[in-house]
Tab-separated table of C-alpha atoms in Angstrom:
chain	number	residue	atom	x	y	z
A	18	MET	CA	100.748	90.602	134.801
A	19	ALA	CA	97.669	92.066	133.133
A	20	HIS	CA	97.481	91.419	129.408
A	21	ASP	CA	97.495	95.130	128.595
A	22	GLU	CA	100.913	95.423	130.261
A	23	LEU	CA	102.516	92.750	128.060
A	24	PHE	CA	102.733	94.967	124.947
A	25	ALA	CA	104.898	98.078	124.671
A	26	GLU	CA	104.678	100.507	121.746
A	27	THR	CA	108.185	100.791	120.304
A	28	ARG	CA	109.971	102.587	117.479
A	29	ILE	CA	111.888	101.283	114.486
A	30	PRO	CA	114.108	103.445	112.235
A	31	GLU	CA	111.907	102.878	109.168
A	32	GLN	CA	108.723	104.354	110.702
A	33	LYS	CA	107.198	107.532	109.278
A	34	ALA	CA	104.856	109.942	111.023
A	35	VAL	CA	101.812	110.556	108.805
A	36	GLY	CA	99.382	113.153	110.119
A	37	GLY	CA	100.887	112.693	113.578
A	38	VAL	CA	100.396	108.891	113.515
A	39	LEU	CA	103.312	106.446	113.285
A	40	PHE	CA	103.304	104.169	110.229
A	41	PRO	CA	103.517	101.311	110.935
A	42	ALA	CA	102.562	101.014	114.610
A	43	VAL	CA	105.054	98.685	116.355
A	44	LEU	CA	104.504	96.554	119.466
A	45	SER	CA	107.133	94.496	121.304
A	46	PRO	CA	107.009	92.626	124.629
A	47	SER	CA	107.257	95.027	127.560
A	48	PRO	CA	110.588	94.689	129.414
A	49	THR	CA	108.984	92.873	132.363
A	50	ALA	CA	106.830	90.512	130.267
A	51	ASP	CA	107.659	86.809	130.451
A	52	LEU	CA	105.829	85.466	127.423
A	53	ASP	CA	105.537	82.050	125.890
A	54	LEU	CA	103.429	81.317	122.812
A	55	GLY	CA	100.326	80.451	124.851
A	56	SER	CA	100.389	83.635	126.936
A	57	PHE	CA	101.129	85.717	123.812
A	58	ALA	CA	98.128	84.226	121.944
A	59	ALA	CA	95.921	84.759	125.020
A	60	ALA	CA	97.099	88.390	125.266
A	61	VAL	CA	96.343	88.941	121.566
A	62	ALA	CA	92.810	87.568	122.055
A	63	SER	CA	92.111	89.690	125.144
A	64	GLN	CA	93.745	92.826	123.717
A	65	SER	CA	92.086	92.663	120.301
A	66	PRO	CA	90.211	95.995	120.752
A	67	ARG	CA	93.525	97.790	121.457
A	68	LEU	CA	95.270	96.044	118.551
A	69	GLU	CA	92.320	96.800	116.252
A	70	SER	CA	92.420	100.451	117.295
A	71	LEU	CA	96.165	100.694	116.504
A	72	LEU	CA	95.565	99.053	113.136
A	73	ARG	CA	92.691	101.428	112.367
A	74	SER	CA	94.721	104.541	113.159
A	75	SER	CA	97.996	103.436	111.503
A	76	GLY	CA	96.911	100.997	108.761
A	77	ALA	CA	99.757	98.615	109.635
A	78	LEU	CA	100.864	96.909	112.854
A	79	LEU	CA	104.241	95.188	113.318
A	80	LEU	CA	104.597	92.721	116.212
A	81	ARG	CA	108.323	92.242	116.843
A	82	GLY	CA	110.211	90.186	119.440
A	83	PHE	CA	107.421	87.787	120.401
A	84	PRO	CA	107.947	84.001	120.799
A	85	VAL	CA	106.654	82.892	117.374
A	86	GLN	CA	108.931	80.293	115.776
A	87	ASP	CA	107.178	78.539	112.919
A	88	ALA	CA	104.057	78.222	110.763
A	89	ALA	CA	102.041	76.409	113.450
A	90	ASP	CA	102.814	79.156	116.008
A	91	PHE	CA	101.845	81.817	113.447
A	92	ASP	CA	98.584	79.993	112.692
A	93	ARG	CA	97.746	80.055	116.402
A	94	VAL	CA	98.431	83.797	116.689
A	95	VAL	CA	96.323	84.576	113.587
A	96	ALA	CA	93.445	82.538	115.063
A	97	ALA	CA	93.742	84.535	118.323
A	98	PHE	CA	92.891	87.747	116.455
A	99	GLY	CA	89.477	86.241	115.698
A	100	TYR	CA	89.124	87.309	112.041
A	101	ASP	CA	87.360	84.994	109.575
A	102	GLU	CA	89.614	83.256	107.075
A	103	LEU	CA	89.349	84.136	103.370
A	104	PRO	CA	90.016	81.187	101.033
A	105	TYR	CA	92.633	82.113	98.411
A	106	VAL	CA	90.375	81.864	95.342
A	107	GLY	CA	91.043	84.125	92.360
A	108	GLY	CA	94.459	85.471	93.375
A	109	ALA	CA	97.363	85.505	90.916
A	110	ALA	CA	100.366	84.534	93.047
A	111	PRO	CA	101.687	80.989	93.260
A	112	ARG	CA	101.242	79.931	96.925
A	113	THR	CA	101.315	76.709	98.929
A	114	ASN	CA	99.140	75.947	101.948
A	115	VAL	CA	101.511	75.262	104.855
A	116	VAL	CA	99.263	74.603	107.843
A	117	GLY	CA	95.731	75.631	108.823
A	118	ARG	CA	95.077	79.085	107.420
A	119	VAL	CA	98.749	79.790	106.644
A	120	PHE	CA	100.176	79.962	103.104
A	121	THR	CA	103.548	80.790	101.651
A	122	ALA	CA	103.778	84.396	100.462
A	123	ASN	CA	104.236	84.849	96.684
A	124	GLU	CA	106.801	82.209	95.679
A	125	SER	CA	108.153	84.006	92.612
A	126	PRO	CA	111.969	83.935	92.189
A	127	PRO	CA	114.133	85.993	94.581
A	128	ASP	CA	115.629	88.186	91.858
A	129	GLN	CA	112.168	89.512	90.937
A	130	LYS	CA	110.567	92.508	92.617
A	131	ILE	CA	106.845	92.247	93.308
A	132	PRO	CA	105.227	95.636	92.543
A	133	PHE	CA	102.905	97.530	94.899
A	134	HIS	CA	99.382	96.135	95.130
A	135	HIS	CA	96.401	95.718	97.401
A	136	GLU	CA	95.909	91.983	97.888
A	137	MET	CA	93.444	90.658	95.284
A	138	ALA	CA	92.245	94.155	94.303
A	139	GLN	CA	91.622	92.694	90.835
A	140	VAL	CA	88.756	90.472	92.066
A	141	PRO	CA	85.497	91.537	93.728
A	142	GLU	CA	86.050	89.464	96.913
A	143	PHE	CA	89.315	90.477	98.556
A	144	PRO	CA	90.710	90.185	102.089
A	145	THR	CA	90.336	93.152	104.440
A	146	LYS	CA	93.258	92.021	106.633
A	147	LEU	CA	96.602	90.400	105.720
A	148	PHE	CA	99.121	88.829	108.042
A	149	PHE	CA	102.755	88.221	107.101
A	150	PHE	CA	105.197	86.251	109.255
A	151	CYS	CA	108.982	85.984	108.969
A	152	GLU	CA	109.975	82.363	109.559
A	153	VAL	CA	113.456	82.762	107.996
A	154	GLU	CA	115.155	86.172	107.786
A	155	PRO	CA	116.378	87.179	104.311
A	156	GLY	CA	120.107	86.780	103.567
A	157	SER	CA	119.956	90.383	102.335
A	158	GLY	CA	117.235	92.570	100.771
A	159	GLY	CA	113.733	91.126	100.699
A	160	GLU	CA	112.108	94.042	102.497
A	161	THR	CA	108.342	94.494	102.261
A	162	PRO	CA	107.659	98.160	101.383
A	163	ILE	CA	104.218	99.381	102.480
A	164	VAL	CA	102.412	102.594	101.571
A	165	LEU	CA	99.192	104.306	102.661
A	166	SER	CA	96.645	104.170	99.867
A	167	HIS	CA	94.897	107.482	100.594
A	168	LEU	CA	98.219	109.347	100.218
A	169	VAL	CA	98.690	107.793	96.774
A	170	TYR	CA	95.142	108.798	95.795
A	171	GLU	CA	95.654	112.378	97.033
A	172	ARG	CA	98.976	112.818	95.215
A	173	MET	CA	97.702	111.264	91.984
A	174	LYS	CA	94.558	113.409	92.070
A	175	ALA	CA	96.613	116.580	92.616
A	176	LYS	CA	99.028	115.723	89.781
A	177	PHE	CA	96.722	114.003	87.243
A	178	PRO	CA	93.147	115.138	87.989
A	179	GLU	CA	91.762	114.205	84.548
A	180	PHE	CA	93.306	110.728	84.633
A	181	VAL	CA	91.974	110.078	88.147
A	182	ALA	CA	88.487	111.359	87.174
A	183	ARG	CA	88.507	108.938	84.237
A	184	LEU	CA	89.606	106.071	86.481
A	185	GLU	CA	86.789	106.874	88.915
A	186	GLU	CA	84.279	106.969	86.078
A	187	LEU	CA	85.393	103.913	84.080
A	188	GLY	CA	87.186	101.603	86.509
A	189	LEU	CA	89.649	99.016	85.197
A	190	ILE	CA	89.572	95.729	83.286
A	191	TYR	CA	92.204	93.101	84.169
A	192	THR	CA	93.154	90.343	81.704
A	193	ARG	CA	95.389	87.396	82.553
A	194	VAL	CA	96.189	84.150	80.740
A	195	LEU	CA	96.546	81.134	83.038
A	196	GLY	CA	98.112	77.760	82.287
A	197	GLU	CA	96.645	74.567	83.686
A	198	GLY	CA	99.300	74.059	86.396
A	199	ASP	CA	101.321	76.549	88.437
A	200	ASP	CA	104.448	78.196	87.014
A	201	PRO	CA	106.684	79.035	90.017
A	202	SER	CA	109.057	81.033	87.776
A	203	SER	CA	106.352	83.698	87.313
A	204	PRO	CA	105.023	86.173	89.940
A	205	ILE	CA	101.553	85.614	88.427
A	206	GLY	CA	102.135	81.944	87.663
A	207	ARG	CA	99.129	80.465	89.419
A	208	GLY	CA	97.408	78.020	87.047
A	209	TRP	CA	93.641	77.872	86.670
A	210	GLN	CA	93.317	74.644	88.645
A	211	SER	CA	94.794	76.134	91.817
A	212	THR	CA	93.248	79.577	91.152
A	213	PHE	CA	89.755	78.070	91.224
A	214	LEU	CA	90.645	75.058	93.433
A	215	THR	CA	89.317	72.481	90.952
A	216	LYS	CA	90.340	70.383	87.936
A	217	ASP	CA	86.828	70.539	86.474
A	218	ARG	CA	86.286	73.287	83.868
A	219	SER	CA	82.587	73.679	84.629
A	220	VAL	CA	83.294	74.121	88.371
A	221	ALA	CA	86.007	76.663	87.454
A	222	GLU	CA	83.459	78.564	85.326
A	223	GLU	CA	80.953	78.585	88.171
A	224	ARG	CA	83.549	79.874	90.679
A	225	ALA	CA	84.866	82.443	88.210
A	226	ALA	CA	81.332	83.734	87.557
A	227	ARG	CA	80.843	84.185	91.309
A	228	LEU	CA	83.977	86.374	91.323
A	229	GLY	CA	82.745	88.331	88.301
A	230	VAL	CA	85.464	86.781	86.117
A	231	LYS	CA	84.812	85.750	82.502
A	232	LEU	CA	86.736	82.744	81.188
A	233	GLU	CA	87.780	82.117	77.583
A	234	TRP	CA	89.288	78.627	77.192
A	235	LEU	CA	92.451	78.324	75.125
A	236	GLU	CA	94.295	75.272	73.830
A	237	ASP	CA	96.657	75.071	76.820
A	238	GLY	CA	94.972	77.258	79.418
A	239	VAL	CA	92.406	79.987	79.916
A	240	LYS	CA	92.117	83.761	79.494
A	241	THR	CA	90.471	85.493	82.464
A	242	VAL	CA	88.802	88.892	82.110
A	243	THR	CA	87.711	90.767	85.233
A	244	GLY	CA	85.840	94.034	85.263
A	245	PRO	CA	85.240	96.780	84.806
A	246	ILE	CA	85.765	97.039	88.564
A	247	PRO	CA	86.398	100.206	90.613
A	248	ALA	CA	89.974	101.521	90.806
A	249	ILE	CA	89.165	104.090	93.502
A	250	ARG	CA	87.119	103.075	96.534
A	251	LEU	CA	85.860	104.689	99.697
A	252	ASP	CA	87.485	103.406	102.880
A	253	GLN	CA	84.289	103.638	104.940
A	254	THR	CA	85.999	103.065	108.294
A	255	ARG	CA	88.157	106.148	107.809
A	256	GLY	CA	85.879	108.148	105.462
A	257	ARG	CA	88.491	108.737	102.761
A	258	LYS	CA	89.102	107.695	99.160
A	259	ILE	CA	91.778	105.096	98.468
A	260	TRP	CA	93.864	103.983	95.484
A	261	PHE	CA	92.459	100.442	95.560
A	262	ASN	CA	93.658	98.733	92.391
A	263	SER	CA	96.360	96.547	90.876
A	264	MET	CA	97.059	98.952	88.006
A	265	VAL	CA	100.796	99.477	88.584
A	266	ALA	CA	101.363	95.824	89.525
A	267	ALA	CA	99.589	94.553	86.405
A	268	TYR	CA	101.086	97.111	84.012
A	269	THR	CA	104.661	96.710	85.238
A	270	GLY	CA	104.719	93.168	86.597
A	271	TRP	CA	102.157	90.838	85.007
A	272	GLU	CA	104.680	89.518	82.547
A	273	ASP	CA	105.562	85.930	81.742
A	274	ALA	CA	105.501	83.537	78.779
A	275	ARG	CA	101.710	83.920	78.501
A	276	ASN	CA	101.142	87.536	79.496
A	277	ASP	CA	101.950	90.976	78.083
A	278	PRO	CA	101.663	93.524	80.920
A	279	VAL	CA	100.483	96.359	78.653
A	280	LYS	CA	97.402	94.267	77.776
A	281	ALA	CA	96.934	93.078	81.378
A	282	VAL	CA	95.095	96.212	82.493
A	283	THR	CA	93.058	98.845	80.617
A	284	PHE	CA	90.443	101.474	81.377
A	285	GLY	CA	86.964	100.042	81.845
A	286	ASP	CA	86.105	100.991	78.238
A	287	GLU	CA	89.095	98.870	77.062
A	288	THR	CA	91.198	101.868	76.006
A	289	PRO	CA	94.888	101.638	76.948
A	290	LEU	CA	96.355	103.346	80.010
A	291	PRO	CA	99.004	106.083	79.579
A	292	ALA	CA	102.433	104.570	80.317
A	293	ASP	CA	103.959	107.844	81.534
A	294	ILE	CA	101.286	108.328	84.213
A	295	ILE	CA	101.648	104.739	85.432
A	296	HIS	CA	105.395	105.182	85.830
A	297	GLU	CA	104.822	108.443	87.689
A	298	CYS	CA	102.408	106.580	89.986
A	299	LEU	CA	105.164	104.040	90.627
A	300	ASN	CA	107.480	106.895	91.678
A	301	ILE	CA	104.834	108.243	94.077
A	302	LEU	CA	104.372	104.778	95.601
A	303	GLU	CA	108.133	104.483	96.176
A	304	GLU	CA	108.420	108.002	97.631
A	305	GLU	CA	105.606	107.518	100.140
A	306	SER	CA	106.552	103.978	101.174
A	307	VAL	CA	108.208	102.541	104.271
A	308	ALA	CA	110.344	99.425	103.628
A	309	ILE	CA	110.055	96.918	106.475
A	310	GLY	CA	113.255	94.880	106.900
A	311	TRP	CA	112.336	91.476	108.325
A	312	LYS	CA	113.544	89.885	111.567
A	313	LYS	CA	112.760	86.289	112.473
A	314	GLY	CA	109.449	86.026	114.325
A	315	ASP	CA	108.053	89.339	112.993
A	316	ILE	CA	104.319	89.436	112.340
A	317	LEU	CA	103.078	92.283	110.139
A	318	LEU	CA	99.327	92.899	110.069
A	319	LEU	CA	98.059	95.108	107.246
A	320	ASP	CA	94.661	96.650	106.695
A	321	ASN	CA	94.275	95.729	103.015
A	322	LEU	CA	91.997	98.727	102.371
A	323	ALA	CA	94.438	101.233	103.866
A	324	VAL	CA	97.803	99.898	102.661
A	325	LEU	CA	99.480	98.625	99.492
A	326	HIS	CA	102.480	96.303	99.811
A	327	SER	CA	105.298	95.032	97.600
A	328	ARG	CA	108.468	92.931	97.842
A	329	ARG	CA	112.058	93.807	97.062
A	330	SER	CA	114.409	91.274	95.507
A	331	PHE	CA	116.603	89.319	97.930
A	332	ASP	CA	119.419	86.862	98.450
A	333	PRO	CA	118.086	83.606	99.905
A	334	PRO	CA	117.252	82.270	102.330
A	335	ARG	CA	113.969	84.052	103.069
A	336	ARG	CA	110.678	82.501	104.109
A	337	ILE	CA	107.688	84.744	104.641
A	338	LEU	CA	104.303	83.160	105.335
A	339	ALA	CA	100.908	84.802	104.883
A	340	SER	CA	97.323	84.510	106.027
A	341	LEU	CA	94.332	86.281	104.443
A	342	CYS	CA	91.234	87.308	106.400
A	343	LYS	CA	87.789	88.450	105.303
């Protein structure tokens, strides 16, 4: 069977039509396909232009029902797509490397929601593609809501034109205090040693400087200051402006023993952000989102410029793995 006949476009109840395009796009094995992992990975490699085209038009692509069992299988499928790996340097979430280019997704406690964000939008070098894989289905809850960034920009601009103009002009500054080691009880609990992949302060400073991050050493950790960096960007592939920032995530979620979320993000001139507008932005994100309920073996590929993602709270077990690509 030709590789292009192995994939069938399918529907799931959660999908939305946006401008006539289904979000997310969903592929499953065609009824006559007899796939094992090897033939699936080979089909992914040979069909990459078709998969890339679906991703470009929809922003998100869900692969459901394929023979992917564990982290090693997932690693093989990610490799078949042919994207370059992005090392996880500068991100906030506590993660563990599982195998190859596969990491755990944010390991913060199950009762915590993770707010909407573009992956690593708070640092200058961020992934353009993200893969998520469901190794263990959630007991209940644990969906991954996704939302198209240009819709958020358009709705925010229509409702708060002055605020959005100011954001475009000034950008944002992100501030986060990191301990030495990881704190798995916090959604932003990554310590400085695993953030910068070193135990040496001078190497950490060098790597931080490359990311445009300023470090201020404290008695038991370090304060990181990033920015001003843009909060609105141009998605050049699609020719439209996007809401590319971690404003809502930082303001509503960067909270732990070391961090006060209200101080975590400010305008680029260091003036505070208006709380009411941020909460209205959160409402818009929720309204426009599609919540993907996970099934074992699911692979969700997101274009990190087109789509923000979040995580709902859940009852264990749930194991979602991730891979970040340049």
